[in-house]
Amino acid sequence: MLYKAIATVAFALLWAAWAQRRRRALHVRLAFAGIMIDVAMVLFLEFSRDVIGLTTQKDWSLVQWTHIGSSVLAVLLYLPVVWLGISLLRNAASSGARIAHRRLAVAALVFRTVGFCCMWSL
């Protein structure tokens, strides 16, 4: 239950960041906190429980595969989202970078939402 509570905090921070996307300073703080907590949880669970199954064969249900797959995709999308976000903060990015940042961030949030919803059915 502790993992679900931490995941809920991360998820709430990500949605709050999206809601505050026009208030740059607040958006950056919320997004950074949510992403860091989310990535830390994924890494912790993988290295402590081999959840993703990098080292062992897993026989997961469809809901478990959906949860794991969508969560991994969200974490992978965080990489370009953060990179583009840093570029935007430094004013070193084009308008195309802003569009890419927005689209990738929305995709990451959608995948995270799917993973979060599936988490509650596990």
C-alpha positions as semicolon CSV with decimal commas, in nm:
position;residue;x (nm);y (nm);z (nm)
1;M;0,000;0,000;0,000
2;L;0,294;0,235;0,063
3;Y;0,400;0,199;-0,303
4;K;0,053;0,292;-0,420
5;A;0,049;0,596;-0,192
6;I;0,384;0,715;-0,327
7;A;0,269;0,648;-0,685
8;T;-0,045;0,851;-0,613
9;V;0,163;1,146;-0,493
10;A;0,378;1,129;-0,809
11;F;0,068;1,101;-1,028
12;A;-0,100;1,396;-0,854
13;L;0,215;1,606;-0,900
14;L;0,223;1,524;-1,272
15;W;-0,140;1,624;-1,318
16;A;-0,086;1,938;-1,111
17;A;0,213;2,023;-1,333
18;W;-0,004;1,984;-1,640
19;A;-0,273;2,204;-1,486
20;Q;-0,009;2,470;-1,411
21;R;0,163;2,451;-1,750
22;R;0,113;2,822;-1,814
23;R;0,279;2,918;-1,484
24;R;0,633;2,818;-1,578
25;A;0,803;2,825;-1,236
26;L;0,531;2,622;-1,066
27;H;0,498;2,386;-1,362
28;V;0,870;2,308;-1,360
29;R;0,877;2,236;-0,985
30;L;0,570;2,013;-0,994
31;A;0,677;1,827;-1,308
32;F;1,030;1,772;-1,182
33;A;0,907;1,639;-0,848
34;G;0,648;1,411;-1,008
35;I;0,891;1,274;-1,266
36;M;1,167;1,213;-1,012
37;I;0,936;1,030;-0,771
38;D;0,788;0,826;-1,056
39;V;1,127;0,727;-1,198
40;A;1,258;0,646;-0,849
41;M;0,958;0,419;-0,786
42;V;1,000;0,234;-1,115
43;L;1,372;0,183;-1,054
44;F;1,322;0,082;-0,692
45;L;1,054;-0,173;-0,777
46;E;1,258;-0,318;-1,062
47;F;1,580;-0,351;-0,865
48;S;1,416;-0,471;-0,544
49;R;1,147;-0,699;-0,693
50;D;1,241;-0,751;-1,059
51;V;0,893;-0,624;-1,143
52;I;0,953;-0,563;-1,512
53;G;1,120;-0,900;-1,543
54;L;1,452;-0,795;-1,688
55;T;1,626;-1,092;-1,528
56;T;1,349;-1,351;-1,502
57;Q;1,061;-1,472;-1,715
58;K;0,727;-1,343;-1,587
59;D;0,379;-1,481;-1,644
60;W;0,173;-1,165;-1,614
61;S;-0,198;-1,105;-1,676
62;L;-0,308;-0,859;-1,943
63;V;-0,372;-0,592;-1,679
64;Q;-0,023;-0,643;-1,533
65;W;0,137;-0,623;-1,878
66;T;-0,063;-0,309;-1,954
67;H;0,043;-0,152;-1,623
68;I;0,409;-0,239;-1,672
69;G;0,420;-0,147;-2,040
70;S;0,247;0,187;-2,002
71;S;0,458;0,275;-1,698
72;V;0,782;0,193;-1,879
73;L;0,673;0,392;-2,184
74;A;0,591;0,692;-1,963
75;V;0,933;0,675;-1,797
76;L;1,107;0,648;-2,135
77;L;0,913;0,950;-2,260
78;Y;1,023;1,149;-1,956
79;L;1,377;1,159;-2,098
80;P;1,303;1,375;-2,405
81;V;1,039;1,570;-2,211
82;V;1,295;1,672;-1,948
83;W;1,564;1,741;-2,208
84;L;1,332;1,961;-2,412
85;G;1,202;2,127;-2,096
86;I;1,554;2,221;-1,990
87;S;1,621;2,359;-2,339
88;L;1,305;2,567;-2,317
89;L;1,404;2,698;-1,974
90;R;1,740;2,807;-2,113
91;N;1,564;2,974;-2,408
92;A;1,780;2,761;-2,635
93;A;1,493;2,584;-2,806
94;S;1,284;2,659;-3,110
95;S;0,908;2,678;-3,128
96;G;0,922;2,324;-3,268
97;A;1,084;2,212;-2,945
98;R;0,795;2,360;-2,747
99;I;0,546;2,165;-2,959
100;A;0,751;1,845;-2,924
101;H;0,779;1,899;-2,548
102;R;0,404;1,943;-2,519
103;R;0,318;1,641;-2,733
104;L;0,566;1,409;-2,563
105;A;0,456;1,528;-2,220
106;V;0,091;1,463;-2,301
107;A;0,181;1,116;-2,433
108;A;0,379;1,043;-2,115
109;L;0,087;1,162;-1,902
110;V;-0,157;0,944;-2,097
111;F;0,065;0,636;-2,055
112;R;0,114;0,720;-1,687
113;T;-0,262;0,753;-1,643
114;V;-0,319;0,409;-1,799
115;G;-0,050;0,261;-1,573
116;F;-0,192;0,435;-1,268
117;C;-0,544;0,308;-1,336
118;C;-0,418;-0,045;-1,393
119;M;-0,216;-0,029;-1,070
120;W;-0,538;-0,013;-0,869
121;S;-0,668;-0,334;-1,023
122;L;-0,357;-0,535;-0,933
